[in-house]
């Protein structure tokens, strides 16, 4: 069928077309080779609705953590026994607890605590993990062997249990939480970084750079960092919800931040006593916001991972 | 293979030793022992007796070896708070409930996680996929103790079918197990799903298809085994998260398990109890990790050879 | 088989079109491919990567995610494009076996090779397991694997690359199909192993009379075994002919180009190898005219504007090229 139609059109072809095609008309139109890697990543990230939602939520939660406690005339510790266990109303937007403290103010104060711990844990984990994993992977040999044996043993310990133990010893408090989380949290990061470094150390483009006389410094800056940063950023993003959960868990056990400082974990713990009394707002608001925060960081981290590694995105 | 297991076993012992030693050192430095009760007006003699009762009158190094020996035999001496009771007895009384809850949770998590993950992968970008991923995100985002409390506040108090503050029949286990399992379910479902999706694009799936196998044969025989292999590796970590989760969930549902005692012992600074619980849970966890590694070596033929060649 | 003259037509592909939807648009991977295959014959489909040769091959047993958009595939007179997935399953492995490029990833790592070979028999012939095992062992012997009883119980990682490709061949042939489709069967192998596999193909063909479709980008591989060769470019067939015609009497500049870019053992070794400059066109927006015009030394104005019609040189040899038109100037004129 098609052959015949082509033959027809072939006989219609004007004779003057049988002349050499000028070289410039032969040139292929150059394809737009796509944007830079990070522009591509950003595009994929923002195409992911869930991840974008997560990012917006993180942004809003941060804003509210900063200004939330200032929006009412109540402070996180001001008590008003007369107004204890008040249901949400015009004055107390999220109600009050048994000491008459404003749940709204305390929720946002708790957001400060949670976000601070999450970010601090991610940052410290990043510093220790990159240093340890980087040295181990880059130096290789005996040093690597010894360093990784240590990591193997530490990796075999139950994470949260060790944190609990450390908290028992160091005593409750915001900074001890961060220390306890950092002592245990860097191991995963160190493994990740080491794996990446090992893989890239022998990559051909690194070898090429070395052959061309690139210094160690230059290789780390130009090759290792850009290529390892993706998984590391993802790991940091996903550390935040883990740390927030750990803080809430510890506070729930009475090992977290101490009264009168508010945290989502302590607020939930306080609500445990009144759980069957109908003061639903005591549990609902801290529960909602801790879940929302973890949701936001989790979906954003997932989206980031998918955006950085398009082949994983099915 | 035997060499691999032996090597892995040695590392397990080292890890165990580390956790036991770390626990000991930490507890030595821990502030606020229940024996620092000068204000109670304990006599010198009584205090010395107490020290002897807890072996605290010996040099540190002796205490350490004593403690090592006791740890190996699971003899943790008397509790500091309930002084008349041995720690091991208290743990033993709480263990059945904790074990039941833990097992129900684990089985629930593994079975439903795998089923959801496989269904989601096979119906990729269809309704069931979205529903599964939604469940997974919820399961990861809402902390287990919050879920436990929400269950009580919104389900238990409404329906008599799910009683709290009791333990015995399977109905008592449903809500706590669900609260504990939802996180692991989410993790297993996500992992199974993404592994399945990846495996289904592998060349050997195309080979299987080219042989004329049915879709069912391809999925069950060729894809599922490969997709589930990596899931085995995270079981150890999931068991640990179920343990730690059970501390708080047992407390919320007032289940008479080890977790209850553990939380109490933390509040009371009952060090022998804390040490004992930590060591027992760590031991179970470390043994789990060992079993997982060995099982993985058995079910993945590639590892066997690799180790044989070494 | 040399006496391919007594032709019994097994497979006829006519004007096959296959496209894939992607986020950025439809990729027209195969754009009107026609060829036929007779019993016991070896047909080679040759072309650069991305020219649609693998998609063509996999479309024959519908292994690609999208079924053919148009055109027909007739196997022993039966139309395959309208068959259901269930019907295709009965056909795969039994009537047409297929092997793939990378033997390292094409075998399931957690199932014994014996099980992987015999499961085709169990599926198609419903024979008892012992019998299937026995036949599988015979098959392993045929493809030259020593100690087949013991090897049956081993896993793929215990075999070398060349051995694995033998396993793949055993697997594809165990149900005695009429056609063996080999998609770049030697690309991932060492050169010495390549020769062994090609010899194995010849030997098996001699013993079983199976017809072979071999997909490759390497003309050297097919020189000794192909009866006929299809040269594909950008989803279309540029030139088809017997092996002799393609090697010695080719008419298409692209065929000329790929022949010049391959070292020859029999030719003058002082002739330098000349690569075909440039890259194939984007199949998202294929050119309206001849897809090769951008890289062709003899391109004319017409080549850019209108797709070249088929020109039959004889009953086995045809070309899609405007140079065959009587109005075209001579090659010498064009080249200057």
PDB file of C-alpha atoms in Angstrom, chain B residues 202-204 206-215 217 221-223 225-226 229 299-302 304-305, chain C residues 58 61 63 85 89 92-93 98 100 105-111 115-116 119 123-124 155 157-158 168 171:
ATOM      1  CA  UNK B 202      14.998  -7.025  34.386  1.00  0.00           C
ATOM      2  CA  UNK B 203      16.179  -8.962  31.372  1.00  0.00           C
ATOM      3  CA  UNK B 204      15.412 -12.324  32.934  1.00  0.00           C
ATOM      4  CA  UNK B 206      11.834 -10.799  29.427  1.00  0.00           C
ATOM      5  CA  UNK B 207      13.498 -14.200  29.037  1.00  0.00           C
ATOM      6  CA  UNK B 208      10.754 -15.810  31.097  1.00  0.00           C
ATOM      7  CA  UNK B 209       8.157 -14.086  28.969  1.00  0.00           C
ATOM      8  CA  UNK B 210       9.892 -15.210  25.793  1.00  0.00           C
ATOM      9  CA  UNK B 211       9.528 -18.792  27.025  1.00  0.00           C
ATOM     10  CA  UNK B 212       5.781 -18.368  26.964  1.00  0.00           C
ATOM     11  CA  UNK B 213       5.254 -18.514  30.730  1.00  0.00           C
ATOM     12  CA  UNK B 214       1.970 -17.173  32.090  1.00  0.00           C
ATOM     13  CA  UNK B 215       1.896 -13.852  33.894  1.00  0.00           C
ATOM     14  CA  UNK B 217       4.314 -17.873  36.688  1.00  0.00           C
ATOM     15  CA  UNK B 221       8.297 -17.733  40.247  1.00  0.00           C
ATOM     16  CA  UNK B 222      10.607 -15.248  38.596  1.00  0.00           C
ATOM     17  CA  UNK B 223       9.864 -11.820  40.018  1.00  0.00           C
ATOM     18  CA  UNK B 225      11.691 -14.205  44.840  1.00  0.00           C
ATOM     19  CA  UNK B 226      14.103 -11.634  43.560  1.00  0.00           C
ATOM     20  CA  UNK B 229      15.312 -10.984  48.890  1.00  0.00           C
ATOM     21  CA  UNK B 299      18.150 -18.138  50.099  1.00  0.00           C
ATOM     22  CA  UNK B 300      20.386 -16.128  47.775  1.00  0.00           C
ATOM     23  CA  UNK B 301      22.514 -18.659  45.878  1.00  0.00           C
ATOM     24  CA  UNK B 302      24.948 -15.965  44.787  1.00  0.00           C
ATOM     25  CA  UNK B 304      26.994 -19.002  48.995  1.00  0.00           C
ATOM     26  CA  UNK B 305      29.412 -19.222  46.148  1.00  0.00           C
TER      27      UNK B 305
ATOM     28  CA  UNK C  58      10.841  -8.336  19.950  1.00  0.00           C
ATOM     29  CA  UNK C  61       6.590 -12.343  19.688  1.00  0.00           C
ATOM     30  CA  UNK C  63       7.694  -8.652  23.944  1.00  0.00           C
ATOM     31  CA  UNK C  85      -1.864 -12.130  24.982  1.00  0.00           C
ATOM     32  CA  UNK C  89       1.940 -17.036  25.338  1.00  0.00           C
ATOM     33  CA  UNK C  92       6.322 -17.958  22.588  1.00  0.00           C
ATOM     34  CA  UNK C  93       9.008 -20.506  23.241  1.00  0.00           C
ATOM     35  CA  UNK C  98      14.357 -15.898  21.648  1.00  0.00           C
ATOM     36  CA  UNK C 100      18.981 -11.733  24.262  1.00  0.00           C
ATOM     37  CA  UNK C 105      21.368 -10.442  33.148  1.00  0.00           C
ATOM     38  CA  UNK C 106      19.076 -12.611  31.063  1.00  0.00           C
ATOM     39  CA  UNK C 107      19.098 -15.591  33.411  1.00  0.00           C
ATOM     40  CA  UNK C 108      17.250 -15.543  36.695  1.00  0.00           C
ATOM     41  CA  UNK C 109      19.950 -15.497  39.392  1.00  0.00           C
ATOM     42  CA  UNK C 110      17.985 -17.379  42.054  1.00  0.00           C
ATOM     43  CA  UNK C 111      16.653 -20.316  40.023  1.00  0.00           C
ATOM     44  CA  UNK C 115      14.667 -25.449  36.206  1.00  0.00           C
ATOM     45  CA  UNK C 116      14.931 -22.451  33.897  1.00  0.00           C
ATOM     46  CA  UNK C 119      10.063 -24.880  32.617  1.00  0.00           C
ATOM     47  CA  UNK C 123       4.574 -25.237  30.206  1.00  0.00           C
ATOM     48  CA  UNK C 124       4.168 -26.155  26.552  1.00  0.00           C
ATOM     49  CA  UNK C 155      22.914 -21.407  39.339  1.00  0.00           C
ATOM     50  CA  UNK C 157      26.476 -17.193  38.413  1.00  0.00           C
ATOM     51  CA  UNK C 158      28.434 -20.449  38.293  1.00  0.00           C
ATOM     52  CA  UNK C 168      20.149 -19.150  26.753  1.00  0.00           C
ATOM     53  CA  UNK C 171      16.507 -22.534  26.842  1.00  0.00           C
TER      54      UNK C 171
END
